[in-house]
Amino acid sequence: MIYLNFTDLSEEAQERLLTNSKEDVKKKYGKDLMDYATKHHTNLEKMLDEEALRNLYSYTYVFNI
C-alpha cells in the first residue's frame, strides 16, 4: 500500500513512484526481462520503463486529504 498526500502529486512525487516501481520490476522480473531483451534485440531500459508504468496499476493507493 502506498500512502500519498493528496496535495503532493507533484512531478517529483510521480517520479519517485515511477522509480520505486522500476526497482520492484527489477527485483521481480529482472533476469527474465534481460533474457528477453537479449534474445529479441530490444532495448532493456525501454522495457523496464514500460513494465514500471504497468506495475504502477498494481499498487493500492491511500490518499490523505
Short mmCIF file of N, CA and C in Angstrom, two decimals:
data_model
loop_
_atom_site.label_atom_id
_atom_site.label_comp_id
_atom_site.label_asym_id
_atom_site.label_seq_id
_atom_site.Cartn_x
_atom_site.Cartn_y
_atom_site.Cartn_z
N MET A 1 0.83 -1.16 0.00
CA MET A 1 0.00 0.00 0.00
C MET A 1 0.89 1.24 0.00
N ILE A 2 0.52 2.19 -0.81
CA ILE A 2 1.30 3.42 -0.92
C ILE A 2 0.46 4.56 -0.40
N TYR A 3 1.00 5.29 0.56
CA TYR A 3 0.29 6.41 1.15
C TYR A 3 0.76 7.70 0.51
N LEU A 4 -0.18 8.47 -0.02
CA LEU A 4 0.14 9.74 -0.65
C LEU A 4 -0.69 10.85 -0.03
N ASN A 5 -0.08 11.98 0.08
CA ASN A 5 -0.81 13.17 0.47
C ASN A 5 -1.43 13.72 -0.80
N PHE A 6 -2.72 14.00 -0.78
CA PHE A 6 -3.42 14.44 -1.98
C PHE A 6 -2.81 15.70 -2.58
N THR A 7 -2.21 16.55 -1.76
CA THR A 7 -1.61 17.78 -2.26
C THR A 7 -0.20 17.55 -2.78
N ASP A 8 0.33 16.34 -2.64
CA ASP A 8 1.69 16.04 -3.06
C ASP A 8 1.71 15.16 -4.30
N LEU A 9 1.05 15.60 -5.35
CA LEU A 9 1.08 14.86 -6.61
C LEU A 9 1.94 15.61 -7.63
N SER A 10 3.01 16.17 -7.13
CA SER A 10 3.91 16.94 -7.96
C SER A 10 4.70 16.02 -8.89
N GLU A 11 5.44 16.62 -9.77
CA GLU A 11 6.27 15.85 -10.71
C GLU A 11 7.31 15.02 -9.95
N GLU A 12 7.84 15.57 -8.86
CA GLU A 12 8.82 14.84 -8.07
C GLU A 12 8.19 13.60 -7.43
N ALA A 13 6.97 13.74 -6.94
CA ALA A 13 6.28 12.59 -6.33
C ALA A 13 6.00 11.52 -7.39
N GLN A 14 5.59 11.94 -8.56
CA GLN A 14 5.33 10.99 -9.64
C GLN A 14 6.61 10.28 -10.05
N GLU A 15 7.70 11.01 -10.12
CA GLU A 15 8.98 10.41 -10.48
C GLU A 15 9.44 9.42 -9.41
N ARG A 16 9.20 9.75 -8.15
CA ARG A 16 9.56 8.86 -7.04
C ARG A 16 8.76 7.56 -7.14
N LEU A 17 7.47 7.65 -7.44
CA LEU A 17 6.65 6.46 -7.61
C LEU A 17 7.14 5.60 -8.77
N LEU A 18 7.48 6.24 -9.87
CA LEU A 18 7.98 5.50 -11.03
C LEU A 18 9.32 4.82 -10.73
N THR A 19 10.18 5.50 -10.00
CA THR A 19 11.47 4.92 -9.62
C THR A 19 11.27 3.71 -8.72
N ASN A 20 10.37 3.83 -7.75
CA ASN A 20 10.08 2.69 -6.86
C ASN A 20 9.50 1.52 -7.65
N SER A 21 8.62 1.81 -8.59
CA SER A 21 8.04 0.77 -9.41
C SER A 21 9.09 0.08 -10.26
N LYS A 22 10.02 0.86 -10.80
CA LYS A 22 11.08 0.29 -11.62
C LYS A 22 11.96 -0.66 -10.81
N GLU A 23 12.24 -0.28 -9.57
CA GLU A 23 13.03 -1.15 -8.69
C GLU A 23 12.27 -2.44 -8.38
N ASP A 24 10.96 -2.34 -8.17
CA ASP A 24 10.15 -3.54 -7.95
C ASP A 24 10.20 -4.47 -9.15
N VAL A 25 10.08 -3.90 -10.33
CA VAL A 25 10.11 -4.71 -11.56
C VAL A 25 11.47 -5.38 -11.70
N LYS A 26 12.54 -4.65 -11.41
CA LYS A 26 13.88 -5.25 -11.50
C LYS A 26 14.02 -6.43 -10.55
N LYS A 27 13.49 -6.29 -9.33
CA LYS A 27 13.58 -7.37 -8.34
C LYS A 27 12.76 -8.58 -8.78
N LYS A 28 11.55 -8.33 -9.29
CA LYS A 28 10.65 -9.43 -9.65
C LYS A 28 11.01 -10.10 -10.96
N TYR A 29 11.32 -9.29 -11.99
CA TYR A 29 11.44 -9.83 -13.34
C TYR A 29 12.75 -9.49 -14.04
N GLY A 30 13.73 -9.01 -13.30
CA GLY A 30 14.98 -8.54 -13.90
C GLY A 30 15.65 -9.55 -14.82
N LYS A 31 15.83 -10.75 -14.34
CA LYS A 31 16.51 -11.79 -15.13
C LYS A 31 15.70 -12.14 -16.38
N ASP A 32 14.40 -12.30 -16.21
CA ASP A 32 13.54 -12.64 -17.35
C ASP A 32 13.54 -11.53 -18.40
N LEU A 33 13.47 -10.28 -17.95
CA LEU A 33 13.49 -9.17 -18.90
C LEU A 33 14.82 -9.08 -19.63
N MET A 34 15.93 -9.30 -18.92
CA MET A 34 17.24 -9.27 -19.57
C MET A 34 17.35 -10.36 -20.62
N ASP A 35 16.89 -11.54 -20.27
CA ASP A 35 16.94 -12.66 -21.24
C ASP A 35 16.09 -12.35 -22.47
N TYR A 36 14.90 -11.82 -22.26
CA TYR A 36 14.01 -11.48 -23.36
C TYR A 36 14.62 -10.40 -24.25
N ALA A 37 15.16 -9.34 -23.62
CA ALA A 37 15.76 -8.24 -24.38
C ALA A 37 16.94 -8.72 -25.21
N THR A 38 17.74 -9.59 -24.64
CA THR A 38 18.90 -10.12 -25.36
C THR A 38 18.45 -11.00 -26.54
N LYS A 39 17.49 -11.85 -26.27
CA LYS A 39 17.03 -12.78 -27.30
C LYS A 39 16.36 -12.05 -28.47
N HIS A 40 15.60 -10.99 -28.18
CA HIS A 40 14.84 -10.29 -29.22
C HIS A 40 15.47 -8.97 -29.64
N HIS A 41 16.68 -8.70 -29.17
CA HIS A 41 17.43 -7.50 -29.55
C HIS A 41 16.62 -6.22 -29.32
N THR A 42 16.07 -6.09 -28.12
CA THR A 42 15.31 -4.89 -27.77
C THR A 42 16.04 -4.12 -26.68
N ASN A 43 15.62 -2.88 -26.49
CA ASN A 43 16.24 -2.00 -25.51
C ASN A 43 15.72 -2.36 -24.11
N LEU A 44 16.62 -2.76 -23.23
CA LEU A 44 16.25 -3.18 -21.88
C LEU A 44 15.69 -2.02 -21.06
N GLU A 45 16.28 -0.85 -21.16
CA GLU A 45 15.80 0.30 -20.39
C GLU A 45 14.38 0.69 -20.78
N LYS A 46 14.10 0.64 -22.07
CA LYS A 46 12.75 0.96 -22.54
C LYS A 46 11.75 -0.06 -22.01
N MET A 47 12.14 -1.32 -22.02
CA MET A 47 11.27 -2.37 -21.48
C MET A 47 11.02 -2.17 -20.00
N LEU A 48 12.07 -1.83 -19.26
CA LEU A 48 11.93 -1.58 -17.82
C LEU A 48 10.98 -0.42 -17.56
N ASP A 49 11.10 0.65 -18.34
CA ASP A 49 10.21 1.80 -18.18
C ASP A 49 8.75 1.42 -18.44
N GLU A 50 8.52 0.65 -19.50
CA GLU A 50 7.16 0.24 -19.83
C GLU A 50 6.57 -0.67 -18.75
N GLU A 51 7.36 -1.60 -18.27
CA GLU A 51 6.89 -2.51 -17.22
C GLU A 51 6.67 -1.77 -15.91
N ALA A 52 7.49 -0.76 -15.63
CA ALA A 52 7.32 0.04 -14.41
C ALA A 52 6.00 0.79 -14.46
N LEU A 53 5.64 1.32 -15.62
CA LEU A 53 4.35 2.00 -15.76
C LEU A 53 3.19 1.03 -15.55
N ARG A 54 3.30 -0.15 -16.12
CA ARG A 54 2.25 -1.15 -15.93
C ARG A 54 2.16 -1.56 -14.46
N ASN A 55 3.30 -1.67 -13.82
CA ASN A 55 3.36 -2.09 -12.42
C ASN A 55 2.68 -1.08 -11.50
N LEU A 56 2.69 0.20 -11.87
CA LEU A 56 2.04 1.22 -11.04
C LEU A 56 0.55 0.93 -10.85
N TYR A 57 -0.07 0.30 -11.83
CA TYR A 57 -1.50 0.00 -11.73
C TYR A 57 -1.79 -1.14 -10.76
N SER A 58 -0.77 -1.88 -10.34
CA SER A 58 -0.99 -2.97 -9.40
C SER A 58 -0.90 -2.50 -7.95
N TYR A 59 -0.48 -1.28 -7.73
CA TYR A 59 -0.37 -0.75 -6.36
C TYR A 59 -1.72 -0.36 -5.81
N THR A 60 -1.83 -0.39 -4.50
CA THR A 60 -3.01 0.13 -3.81
C THR A 60 -2.61 1.46 -3.19
N TYR A 61 -3.34 2.50 -3.56
CA TYR A 61 -3.02 3.85 -3.10
C TYR A 61 -4.01 4.29 -2.02
N VAL A 62 -3.48 4.99 -1.03
CA VAL A 62 -4.29 5.60 0.00
C VAL A 62 -3.97 7.08 0.00
N PHE A 63 -5.00 7.90 -0.23
CA PHE A 63 -4.80 9.34 -0.27
C PHE A 63 -5.24 9.98 1.03
N ASN A 64 -4.37 10.76 1.60
CA ASN A 64 -4.69 11.54 2.79
C ASN A 64 -5.05 12.94 2.33
N ILE A 65 -6.26 13.35 2.65
CA ILE A 65 -6.73 14.67 2.22
C ILE A 65 -6.73 15.61 3.40
#
